[in-house]
Amino acid sequence: KQSQPETQTIVRAVREIQPHLVVDLHELHPTDRTASFVEAMEKEAGASAAVGAACNAAIAAVVGPLRAQSTTIYARPVNNYREPRLMHRYFAVREGIPAILVETRRHGNTPLETRTATHYAALQATARYLAGYALQTPQRVQAAWLEPGPERERALKVEQLARTRAAQNRQLAGRRGSASTDKKREALRKQQAARKKSGAKR
């Protein structure tokens, strides 16, 4: 529900501007032990395929560079339906506009400077991504970036299975290529033999 004037104003502005990406910067409650993370909606969570893919790419564009800088932050792609009440969920699902949520950890007396630096780094990474700078990190969310738990373990197994199948397919393709070459050579030998035989008869 958009009962607050501030909420209504934000929604109207986003609808009018149609930005490439909405970024919601937020902080976790001081008693929440969850580590910092970046969340966005996937297709399975109610976003369209295009928006879900854009959200995944946006998470990767932020989490990858920050983790490369040794920042403790996780990727949280949402793969099941959630009521789209939060801003990043609402815009992705209801308005068809990619959006991400950057949550920073406050538990354990995390200094304001650290939390601010994480938000600032996230905005810098987002700006570089939207400006078209080439990423030095993967362009899609990696299983290793997920928060520790069953979901991460499942994703790691899926990635490993995909790598194994890709390697097997490459090997199979290589064998097929060799077999194809052998067949061509055999056909050429038969043609040459046929010409020699024809010449001998003459």
mmCIF file of C-alpha atoms in Angstrom:
data_model
loop_
_atom_site.group_PDB
_atom_site.id
_atom_site.type_symbol
_atom_site.label_atom_id
_atom_site.label_comp_id
_atom_site.label_asym_id
_atom_site.label_seq_id
_atom_site.Cartn_x
_atom_site.Cartn_y
_atom_site.Cartn_z
ATOM 1 C CA LYS A 1 0.000 0.000 0.000
ATOM 2 C CA GLN A 2 1.188 3.518 -0.817
ATOM 3 C CA SER A 3 -0.490 5.390 2.004
ATOM 4 C CA GLN A 4 2.408 7.729 2.825
ATOM 5 C CA PRO A 5 2.876 10.889 0.705
ATOM 6 C CA GLU A 6 6.639 10.252 0.559
ATOM 7 C CA THR A 7 6.095 6.775 -0.859
ATOM 8 C CA GLN A 8 3.617 8.052 -3.437
ATOM 9 C CA THR A 9 6.086 10.747 -4.512
ATOM 10 C CA ILE A 10 8.917 8.240 -4.971
ATOM 11 C CA VAL A 11 6.727 5.902 -7.011
ATOM 12 C CA ARG A 12 5.526 8.747 -9.246
ATOM 13 C CA ALA A 13 9.090 9.949 -9.782
ATOM 14 C CA VAL A 14 10.377 6.490 -10.703
ATOM 15 C CA ARG A 15 7.464 5.894 -13.066
ATOM 16 C CA GLU A 16 8.167 9.194 -14.799
ATOM 17 C CA ILE A 17 11.953 8.869 -14.995
ATOM 18 C CA GLN A 18 12.071 5.117 -15.760
ATOM 19 C CA PRO A 19 15.641 4.688 -14.459
ATOM 20 C CA HIS A 20 17.846 1.819 -15.578
ATOM 21 C CA LEU A 21 18.225 0.739 -11.950
ATOM 22 C CA VAL A 22 16.847 1.685 -8.529
ATOM 23 C CA VAL A 23 19.272 1.352 -5.611
ATOM 24 C CA ASP A 24 17.946 1.215 -2.037
ATOM 25 C CA LEU A 25 20.645 1.824 0.589
ATOM 26 C CA HIS A 26 19.677 0.508 3.998
ATOM 27 C CA GLU A 27 21.116 -0.626 7.335
ATOM 28 C CA LEU A 28 20.237 -3.718 9.328
ATOM 29 C CA HIS A 29 18.979 -3.456 12.909
ATOM 30 C CA PRO A 30 21.783 -3.297 15.503
ATOM 31 C CA THR A 31 20.668 -6.656 16.961
ATOM 32 C CA ASP A 32 20.666 -8.385 13.558
ATOM 33 C CA ARG A 33 23.782 -10.548 13.158
ATOM 34 C CA THR A 34 23.337 -10.891 9.390
ATOM 35 C CA ALA A 35 26.322 -9.806 7.316
ATOM 36 C CA SER A 36 26.014 -7.064 4.708
ATOM 37 C CA PHE A 37 24.294 -8.203 1.522
ATOM 38 C CA VAL A 38 22.809 -7.083 -1.800
ATOM 39 C CA GLU A 39 19.340 -8.412 -2.592
ATOM 40 C CA ALA A 40 17.231 -8.362 -5.752
ATOM 41 C CA MET A 41 14.318 -10.245 -7.269
ATOM 42 C CA GLU A 42 14.811 -13.074 -9.762
ATOM 43 C CA LYS A 43 12.303 -14.309 -12.332
ATOM 44 C CA GLU A 44 11.174 -17.036 -9.903
ATOM 45 C CA ALA A 45 10.272 -14.328 -7.389
ATOM 46 C CA GLY A 46 7.782 -12.622 -9.691
ATOM 47 C CA ALA A 47 9.952 -10.370 -11.864
ATOM 48 C CA SER A 48 9.897 -10.718 -15.632
ATOM 49 C CA ALA A 49 12.731 -12.708 -17.221
ATOM 50 C CA ALA A 50 14.403 -9.520 -18.481
ATOM 51 C CA VAL A 51 14.093 -7.694 -15.156
ATOM 52 C CA GLY A 52 15.236 -10.757 -13.213
ATOM 53 C CA ALA A 53 18.321 -11.060 -15.409
ATOM 54 C CA ALA A 54 19.038 -7.330 -15.004
ATOM 55 C CA CYS A 55 18.694 -7.626 -11.212
ATOM 56 C CA ASN A 56 21.098 -10.576 -11.116
ATOM 57 C CA ALA A 57 23.618 -8.670 -13.228
ATOM 58 C CA ALA A 58 23.289 -5.626 -10.961
ATOM 59 C CA ILE A 59 23.963 -7.715 -7.851
ATOM 60 C CA ALA A 60 27.051 -9.169 -9.530
ATOM 61 C CA ALA A 61 28.224 -5.693 -10.562
ATOM 62 C CA VAL A 62 28.201 -4.608 -6.909
ATOM 63 C CA VAL A 63 29.099 -7.742 -4.950
ATOM 64 C CA GLY A 64 31.898 -8.894 -7.274
ATOM 65 C CA PRO A 65 34.005 -5.711 -7.080
ATOM 66 C CA LEU A 66 33.366 -5.230 -3.346
ATOM 67 C CA ARG A 67 34.408 -8.796 -2.529
ATOM 68 C CA ALA A 68 37.468 -8.294 -4.730
ATOM 69 C CA GLN A 69 38.321 -5.401 -2.375
ATOM 70 C CA SER A 70 38.029 -7.790 0.604
ATOM 71 C CA THR A 71 34.688 -6.342 1.715
ATOM 72 C CA THR A 72 32.524 -8.876 3.538
ATOM 73 C CA ILE A 73 29.283 -8.737 1.591
ATOM 74 C CA TYR A 74 27.030 -11.446 0.154
ATOM 75 C CA ALA A 75 24.703 -11.794 -2.802
ATOM 76 C CA ARG A 76 21.065 -12.543 -2.067
ATOM 77 C CA PRO A 77 19.111 -13.235 -5.273
ATOM 78 C CA VAL A 78 15.491 -13.927 -4.281
ATOM 79 C CA ASN A 79 14.245 -17.067 -6.030
ATOM 80 C CA ASN A 80 10.861 -17.480 -4.331
ATOM 81 C CA TYR A 81 7.865 -15.176 -4.187
ATOM 82 C CA ARG A 82 7.912 -12.432 -1.565
ATOM 83 C CA GLU A 83 5.188 -9.876 -1.010
ATOM 84 C CA PRO A 84 6.503 -6.857 -2.997
ATOM 85 C CA ARG A 85 6.134 -4.313 -0.194
ATOM 86 C CA LEU A 86 9.774 -3.276 0.069
ATOM 87 C CA MET A 87 10.926 -0.754 -2.498
ATOM 88 C CA HIS A 88 13.356 -2.955 -4.417
ATOM 89 C CA ARG A 89 10.805 -5.763 -4.603
ATOM 90 C CA TYR A 90 7.936 -3.491 -5.594
ATOM 91 C CA PHE A 91 9.717 -1.800 -8.497
ATOM 92 C CA ALA A 92 11.076 -5.062 -9.893
ATOM 93 C CA VAL A 93 7.799 -6.987 -9.678
ATOM 94 C CA ARG A 94 5.077 -4.336 -10.032
ATOM 95 C CA GLU A 95 6.752 -1.682 -12.194
ATOM 96 C CA GLY A 96 9.165 -3.775 -14.235
ATOM 97 C CA ILE A 97 12.185 -1.686 -13.207
ATOM 98 C CA PRO A 98 15.368 -3.437 -11.985
ATOM 99 C CA ALA A 99 16.159 -2.633 -8.366
ATOM 100 C CA ILE A 100 18.608 -3.761 -5.700
ATOM 101 C CA LEU A 101 18.767 -3.431 -1.920
ATOM 102 C CA VAL A 102 22.163 -2.843 -0.284
ATOM 103 C CA GLU A 103 21.990 -3.728 3.420
ATOM 104 C CA THR A 104 24.942 -3.025 5.698
ATOM 105 C CA ARG A 105 25.624 -4.733 9.016
ATOM 106 C CA ARG A 106 25.415 -2.689 12.224
ATOM 107 C CA HIS A 107 25.758 -5.504 14.782
ATOM 108 C CA GLY A 108 28.918 -5.605 16.861
ATOM 109 C CA ASN A 109 29.379 -1.855 16.933
ATOM 110 C CA THR A 110 30.307 -1.680 13.262
ATOM 111 C CA PRO A 111 31.578 1.916 12.874
ATOM 112 C CA LEU A 112 29.510 4.391 10.901
ATOM 113 C CA GLU A 113 32.569 5.012 8.718
ATOM 114 C CA THR A 114 32.644 1.336 7.709
ATOM 115 C CA ARG A 115 28.936 1.222 6.903
ATOM 116 C CA THR A 116 29.151 4.459 4.930
ATOM 117 C CA ALA A 117 32.201 3.225 3.043
ATOM 118 C CA THR A 118 30.318 0.079 2.016
ATOM 119 C CA HIS A 119 27.372 2.107 0.723
ATOM 120 C CA TYR A 120 29.710 4.480 -1.091
ATOM 121 C CA ALA A 121 31.631 1.607 -2.690
ATOM 122 C CA ALA A 122 28.330 0.032 -3.749
ATOM 123 C CA LEU A 123 27.255 3.278 -5.412
ATOM 124 C CA GLN A 124 30.609 3.593 -7.151
ATOM 125 C CA ALA A 125 30.354 0.030 -8.452
ATOM 126 C CA THR A 126 26.788 0.686 -9.622
ATOM 127 C CA ALA A 127 27.814 3.884 -11.420
ATOM 128 C CA ARG A 128 30.683 2.134 -13.213
ATOM 129 C CA TYR A 129 28.377 -0.700 -14.233
ATOM 130 C CA LEU A 130 25.673 1.619 -15.593
ATOM 131 C CA ALA A 131 28.319 3.699 -17.378
ATOM 132 C CA GLY A 132 29.393 0.616 -19.291
ATOM 133 C CA TYR A 133 32.754 -0.087 -17.671
ATOM 134 C CA ALA A 134 33.903 -3.666 -18.237
ATOM 135 C CA LEU A 135 33.688 -5.818 -15.113
ATOM 136 C CA GLN A 136 36.828 -7.556 -13.907
ATOM 137 C CA THR A 137 34.636 -9.979 -11.953
ATOM 138 C CA PRO A 138 31.908 -12.422 -13.127
ATOM 139 C CA GLN A 139 28.848 -10.829 -14.703
ATOM 140 C CA ARG A 140 26.417 -13.178 -12.968
ATOM 141 C CA VAL A 141 25.984 -14.068 -9.293
ATOM 142 C CA GLN A 142 28.337 -16.876 -8.271
ATOM 143 C CA ALA A 143 27.467 -19.578 -5.745
ATOM 144 C CA ALA A 144 30.518 -18.631 -3.658
ATOM 145 C CA TRP A 145 29.012 -15.162 -3.142
ATOM 146 C CA LEU A 146 25.871 -16.498 -1.460
ATOM 147 C CA GLU A 147 25.467 -16.487 2.295
ATOM 148 C CA PRO A 148 26.671 -19.706 3.979
ATOM 149 C CA GLY A 149 23.871 -22.258 4.240
ATOM 150 C CA PRO A 150 21.933 -24.959 2.356
ATOM 151 C CA GLU A 151 21.118 -22.667 -0.579
ATOM 152 C CA ARG A 152 24.790 -21.937 -1.137
ATOM 153 C CA GLU A 153 25.701 -25.622 -0.948
ATOM 154 C CA ARG A 154 23.031 -26.494 -3.501
ATOM 155 C CA ALA A 155 24.194 -23.717 -5.817
ATOM 156 C CA LEU A 156 27.813 -24.865 -5.550
ATOM 157 C CA LYS A 157 26.786 -28.408 -6.511
ATOM 158 C CA VAL A 158 24.789 -27.097 -9.474
ATOM 159 C CA GLU A 159 27.764 -25.030 -10.652
ATOM 160 C CA GLN A 160 30.106 -28.006 -10.310
ATOM 161 C CA LEU A 161 27.703 -30.214 -12.244
ATOM 162 C CA ALA A 162 27.436 -27.587 -14.984
ATOM 163 C CA ARG A 163 31.249 -27.362 -15.241
ATOM 164 C CA THR A 164 31.537 -31.157 -15.422
ATOM 165 C CA ARG A 165 28.924 -31.404 -18.163
ATOM 166 C CA ALA A 166 30.564 -28.572 -20.108
ATOM 167 C CA ALA A 167 33.916 -30.370 -19.945
ATOM 168 C CA GLN A 168 32.311 -33.624 -21.083
ATOM 169 C CA ASN A 169 30.617 -31.824 -23.982
ATOM 170 C CA ARG A 170 33.931 -30.286 -25.029
ATOM 171 C CA GLN A 171 35.573 -33.710 -24.988
ATOM 172 C CA LEU A 172 32.715 -35.178 -26.995
ATOM 173 C CA ALA A 173 32.891 -32.338 -29.499
ATOM 174 C CA GLY A 174 36.634 -32.922 -29.862
ATOM 175 C CA ARG A 175 36.099 -36.606 -30.532
ATOM 176 C CA ARG A 176 33.425 -35.854 -33.068
ATOM 177 C CA GLY A 177 35.793 -33.460 -34.791
ATOM 178 C CA SER A 178 38.513 -36.115 -35.026
ATOM 179 C CA ALA A 179 36.070 -38.712 -36.285
ATOM 180 C CA SER A 180 34.813 -36.296 -38.901
ATOM 181 C CA THR A 181 38.372 -35.621 -40.043
ATOM 182 C CA ASP A 182 39.076 -39.364 -40.269
ATOM 183 C CA LYS A 183 35.975 -39.858 -42.407
ATOM 184 C CA LYS A 184 37.067 -37.103 -44.781
ATOM 185 C CA ARG A 185 40.520 -38.648 -45.092
ATOM 186 C CA GLU A 186 39.027 -42.072 -45.758
ATOM 187 C CA ALA A 187 36.723 -40.616 -48.427
ATOM 188 C CA LEU A 188 39.712 -38.887 -50.056
ATOM 189 C CA ARG A 189 41.696 -42.139 -50.071
ATOM 190 C CA LYS A 190 38.793 -43.942 -51.722
ATOM 191 C CA GLN A 191 38.532 -41.239 -54.387
ATOM 192 C CA GLN A 192 42.270 -41.464 -55.101
ATOM 193 C CA ALA A 193 42.110 -45.254 -55.279
ATOM 194 C CA ALA A 194 39.151 -45.065 -57.632
ATOM 195 C CA ARG A 195 41.056 -42.681 -59.947
ATOM 196 C CA LYS A 196 44.105 -44.963 -59.998
ATOM 197 C CA LYS A 197 41.931 -47.979 -60.762
ATOM 198 C CA SER A 198 40.177 -46.107 -63.544
ATOM 199 C CA GLY A 199 43.509 -45.032 -65.038
ATOM 200 C CA ALA A 200 44.886 -48.567 -64.907
ATOM 201 C CA LYS A 201 41.933 -49.922 -66.874
ATOM 202 C CA ARG A 202 42.596 -47.425 -69.630
#
